[in-house]
Tab-separated table of C-alpha atoms in Angstrom:
chain	number	residue	atom	x	y	z
A	219	LYS	CA	0.000	0.000	0.000
A	220	ALA	CA	1.446	3.385	-0.942
A	221	GLY	CA	2.331	5.703	1.890
A	222	VAL	CA	1.429	9.323	2.429
A	223	THR	CA	2.797	11.525	-0.324
A	224	GLN	CA	3.456	15.236	-0.144
A	225	THR	CA	4.227	17.651	-2.923
A	226	PRO	CA	6.362	19.523	-3.463
A	227	ARG	CA	9.183	18.229	-1.283
A	228	TYR	CA	11.056	21.525	-1.286
A	229	LEU	CA	9.893	25.055	-1.817
A	230	ILE	CA	11.535	28.465	-1.680
A	231	LYS	CA	9.360	31.549	-1.448
A	232	THR	CA	9.824	35.183	-0.543
A	233	ARG	CA	8.084	37.159	2.154
A	234	GLY	CA	4.568	38.221	1.258
A	235	GLN	CA	3.970	35.412	-1.205
A	236	GLN	CA	1.518	32.613	-0.664
A	237	VAL	CA	2.059	28.878	-0.940
A	238	THR	CA	-0.075	25.762	-1.367
A	239	LEU	CA	1.094	22.358	-0.185
A	240	SER	CA	-0.521	19.101	-1.149
A	241	CYS	CA	-0.983	15.805	0.642
A	242	SER	CA	-2.315	12.472	-0.577
A	243	PRO	CA	-3.231	10.141	2.295
A	244	ILE	CA	-2.988	6.385	2.396
A	245	SER	CA	-5.813	4.826	0.442
A	246	GLY	CA	-8.848	4.406	2.668
A	247	HIS	CA	-7.721	6.945	5.259
A	248	ARG	CA	-10.228	9.729	5.700
A	249	SER	CA	-8.400	11.793	8.289
A	250	VAL	CA	-5.589	14.138	7.336
A	251	SER	CA	-3.678	16.252	9.829
A	252	TRP	CA	-1.059	18.908	9.204
A	253	TYR	CA	1.882	19.791	11.441
A	254	GLN	CA	4.607	22.386	11.380
A	255	GLN	CA	8.027	21.228	12.540
A	256	THR	CA	10.787	23.651	13.498
A	257	PRO	CA	13.938	23.167	15.592
A	258	GLY	CA	12.738	25.642	18.185
A	259	GLN	CA	9.075	24.739	18.533
A	260	GLY	CA	9.113	21.070	17.603
A	261	LEU	CA	6.012	19.487	16.083
A	262	GLN	CA	3.011	21.757	16.284
A	263	PHE	CA	-0.466	20.792	15.183
A	264	LEU	CA	-2.058	22.972	12.517
A	265	PHE	CA	-5.394	21.342	11.697
A	266	GLU	CA	-7.164	18.081	11.019
A	267	TYR	CA	-9.695	17.258	8.345
A	268	PHE	CA	-12.007	14.287	8.307
A	269	SER	CA	-14.469	13.657	5.486
A	270	GLU	CA	-13.920	17.180	4.146
A	271	THR	CA	-14.684	18.840	7.493
A	272	GLN	CA	-12.186	20.548	9.758
A	273	ARG	CA	-12.326	18.716	13.083
A	274	ASN	CA	-9.578	20.356	15.075
A	275	LYS	CA	-7.487	23.472	14.689
A	276	GLY	CA	-4.225	24.424	16.327
A	277	ASN	CA	-3.108	27.801	17.539
A	278	PHE	CA	-1.941	29.339	14.287
A	279	PRO	CA	-2.962	32.625	12.654
A	280	GLY	CA	-5.637	32.771	10.002
A	281	ARG	CA	-2.958	32.980	7.305
A	282	PHE	CA	-2.809	29.214	7.625
A	283	SER	CA	-5.741	27.425	6.068
A	284	GLY	CA	-6.549	24.059	4.645
A	285	ARG	CA	-9.131	21.984	2.930
A	286	GLN	CA	-9.884	18.395	2.091
A	287	PHE	CA	-11.373	17.037	-1.068
A	288	SER	CA	-13.868	14.226	-1.555
A	289	ASN	CA	-11.030	11.807	-2.374
A	290	SER	CA	-9.443	12.681	1.023
A	291	ARG	CA	-6.528	14.517	-0.553
A	292	SER	CA	-5.750	17.679	1.341
A	293	GLU	CA	-4.100	21.008	0.725
A	294	MET	CA	-2.849	23.629	3.087
A	295	ASN	CA	-2.301	27.239	2.162
A	296	VAL	CA	-0.194	29.879	3.811
A	297	SER	CA	-0.783	33.447	2.711
A	298	THR	CA	1.424	36.502	3.215
A	299	LEU	CA	4.462	34.404	4.083
A	300	GLU	CA	6.750	35.504	6.901
A	301	LEU	CA	10.340	34.482	7.581
A	302	GLY	CA	9.143	32.548	10.619
A	303	ASP	CA	7.020	30.297	8.420
A	304	SER	CA	10.164	28.522	7.259
A	305	ALA	CA	9.693	24.975	8.471
A	306	LEU	CA	9.045	21.376	7.570
A	307	TYR	CA	5.338	20.888	6.993
A	308	LEU	CA	4.199	17.367	7.689
A	309	CYS	CA	0.994	15.728	6.678
A	310	ALA	CA	-0.321	12.629	8.415
A	311	SER	CA	-3.249	10.374	7.664
A	312	SER	CA	-5.188	7.958	9.813
A	313	LEU	CA	-8.159	5.675	9.453
A	314	MET	CA	-10.127	7.281	12.227
A	315	ALA	CA	-10.599	10.891	13.178
A	316	SER	CA	-8.019	12.037	15.735
A	317	GLY	CA	-6.292	8.687	15.380
A	318	ARG	CA	-3.459	7.819	17.713
A	319	GLU	CA	-1.580	5.978	14.989
A	320	GLN	CA	-0.919	8.494	12.306
A	321	PHE	CA	1.051	7.811	9.170
A	322	PHE	CA	3.273	10.684	8.217
A	323	GLY	CA	4.533	11.763	4.849
A	324	PRO	CA	8.130	12.909	4.329
A	325	GLY	CA	7.132	16.565	4.574
A	326	THR	CA	7.545	19.686	2.500
A	327	ARG	CA	10.535	21.840	3.396
A	328	LEU	CA	9.472	25.478	3.018
A	329	THR	CA	12.081	28.198	3.057
A	330	VAL	CA	10.937	31.813	3.157
A	331	LEU	CA	13.527	34.392	2.107
B	361	GLY	CA	-1.563	25.646	27.301
B	362	GLU	CA	-0.571	22.232	28.548
B	363	SER	CA	2.047	20.321	26.658
B	364	VAL	CA	4.177	17.239	26.724
B	365	GLY	CA	7.901	17.651	27.231
B	366	LEU	CA	11.020	15.522	27.421
B	367	HIS	CA	13.718	15.417	30.039
B	368	LEU	CA	16.793	15.213	27.811
B	369	PRO	CA	17.352	16.495	24.283
B	370	THR	CA	20.034	13.906	23.495
B	371	LEU	CA	20.968	10.391	24.555
B	372	SER	CA	24.016	8.448	23.423
B	373	VAL	CA	24.299	4.691	23.919
B	374	GLN	CA	26.414	1.797	22.738
B	375	GLU	CA	24.984	-0.859	20.450
B	376	GLY	CA	23.501	-3.650	22.509
B	377	ASP	CA	22.745	-1.453	25.516
B	378	ASN	CA	19.232	-0.809	26.724
B	379	SER	CA	17.984	2.746	26.151
B	380	ILE	CA	15.524	4.657	28.275
B	381	ILE	CA	13.933	7.802	26.915
B	382	ASN	CA	11.896	9.874	29.329
B	383	CYS	CA	9.025	12.271	29.003
B	384	ALA	CA	7.141	14.411	31.514
B	385	TYR	CA	3.576	15.368	30.739
B	386	SER	CA	1.281	17.877	32.366
B	387	ASN	CA	-2.246	17.058	31.157
B	388	SER	CA	-3.599	14.405	33.494
B	389	ALA	CA	-6.835	14.319	31.453
B	390	SER	CA	-5.160	12.712	28.434
B	391	ASP	CA	-6.488	9.292	27.429
B	392	TYR	CA	-3.488	7.959	25.567
B	393	PHE	CA	0.230	8.507	25.462
B	394	ILE	CA	2.145	7.640	22.344
B	395	TRP	CA	5.731	7.310	21.184
B	396	TYR	CA	6.866	8.226	17.688
B	397	LYS	CA	10.257	7.799	16.033
B	398	GLN	CA	11.560	10.152	13.373
B	399	GLU	CA	14.536	9.137	11.275
B	400	SER	CA	16.539	11.694	9.369
B	401	GLY	CA	14.686	12.918	6.287
B	402	LYS	CA	11.475	11.110	7.144
B	403	GLY	CA	8.228	11.838	8.887
B	404	PRO	CA	7.547	10.471	12.372
B	405	GLN	CA	6.558	6.828	12.673
B	406	PHE	CA	4.255	5.375	15.321
B	407	ILE	CA	6.013	3.015	17.735
B	408	ILE	CA	3.653	2.197	20.567
B	409	ASP	CA	0.932	3.722	22.686
B	410	ILE	CA	-0.445	3.208	26.159
B	411	ARG	CA	-3.853	3.948	27.550
B	412	SER	CA	-4.015	6.107	30.646
B	413	ASN	CA	-5.474	3.282	32.768
B	414	MET	CA	-2.413	1.101	32.161
B	415	ASP	CA	1.071	1.394	33.615
B	416	LYS	CA	3.044	-0.819	31.238
B	417	ARG	CA	2.808	-2.045	27.693
B	418	GLN	CA	5.291	-4.103	25.736
B	419	GLY	CA	5.966	-4.295	22.047
B	420	GLN	CA	8.730	-5.742	19.979
B	421	ARG	CA	11.945	-4.700	21.802
B	422	VAL	CA	10.148	-1.705	23.283
B	423	THR	CA	8.341	-1.149	26.537
B	424	VAL	CA	6.413	1.931	27.535
B	425	LEU	CA	5.915	2.758	31.187
B	426	LEU	CA	3.408	5.241	32.518
B	427	ASN	CA	3.574	6.684	36.006
B	428	LYS	CA	0.526	8.840	36.519
B	429	THR	CA	1.487	9.766	40.071
B	430	VAL	CA	4.443	11.796	38.859
B	431	LYS	CA	3.134	12.324	35.310
B	432	HIS	CA	6.026	10.502	33.735
B	433	LEU	CA	6.256	8.413	30.586
B	434	SER	CA	9.233	6.400	29.413
B	435	LEU	CA	10.213	4.329	26.412
B	436	GLN	CA	12.634	1.483	26.949
B	437	ILE	CA	14.406	0.003	23.942
B	438	ALA	CA	16.103	-3.330	24.517
B	439	ALA	CA	19.380	-4.237	22.807
B	440	THR	CA	19.613	-0.913	21.013
B	441	GLN	CA	20.763	-1.123	17.407
B	442	PRO	CA	22.257	1.488	15.069
B	443	GLY	CA	18.923	1.514	13.225
B	444	ASP	CA	17.304	2.857	16.376
B	445	SER	CA	19.182	6.130	15.949
B	446	ALA	CA	16.485	8.754	15.497
B	447	VAL	CA	14.555	11.478	17.260
B	448	TYR	CA	11.919	10.119	19.622
B	449	PHE	CA	8.804	12.095	20.464
B	450	CYS	CA	6.235	11.423	23.091
B	451	ALA	CA	2.716	12.649	22.438
B	452	GLU	CA	-0.563	12.758	24.274
B	453	THR	CA	-4.145	12.870	23.209
B	454	LYS	CA	-7.615	13.045	24.625
B	455	ALA	CA	-10.536	11.501	22.749
B	456	GLY	CA	-11.478	13.602	19.757
B	457	THR	CA	-8.593	15.997	20.060
B	458	ALA	CA	-5.329	16.370	18.228
B	459	LEU	CA	-2.013	14.867	19.191
B	460	ILE	CA	0.225	17.128	21.257
B	461	PHE	CA	3.891	16.351	20.772
B	462	GLY	CA	6.824	16.938	23.035
B	463	LYS	CA	10.059	18.409	21.726
B	464	GLY	CA	11.961	15.181	21.127
B	465	THR	CA	15.030	13.287	22.271
B	466	THR	CA	17.780	12.457	19.783
B	467	LEU	CA	19.054	8.923	20.329
B	468	SER	CA	22.512	8.194	18.950
B	469	VAL	CA	23.696	4.593	18.869
B	470	SER	CA	27.358	3.890	18.343
B	471	SER	CA	28.735	0.501	17.376
């Protein structure tokens, strides 16, 4: 069974731009969660989608948004990029909503210049 | 807000030794505590979890211990191998809510 895939793997943007990251979950998984990983703050939860509905949301500004499609694929968008948004963005899928066993993709490394 | 943290950022062991990675948590209302392993260049991978009404759970070469009195969680890895080198995160969750991760311990195994 194919794992979680994320595209693109690497991205360089400049301040003020916006970016869209994509995640394809494991087949059959309906829950997709997004995390931001930085050396200073560790793994921080952004949001979770289950059956196209946002179930949980972390403590991030409204510049961070996401959505899920009917095929469970998910996208997250960051508008008006700031230097501090540079991070590894990880997507994880699970069978159940708020699942304890989440399957992570390799992440998208975003660098904001 | 409440969060899960780890005692030590790094741990170095010799191949064949037993490793113990510790974690202190603050939210006594959490239902489950989980350990994840993240190898270089990869996303975290689920290792094992333990329900809050248990104090010990064993997996393959790993054991998780939960001490609710002092809000302490540990992961024991038996006969540590070079392939165990990674960053280990503890996490907690309450039913219906998101995982909250601690900051991670880097385990280095030398042969």
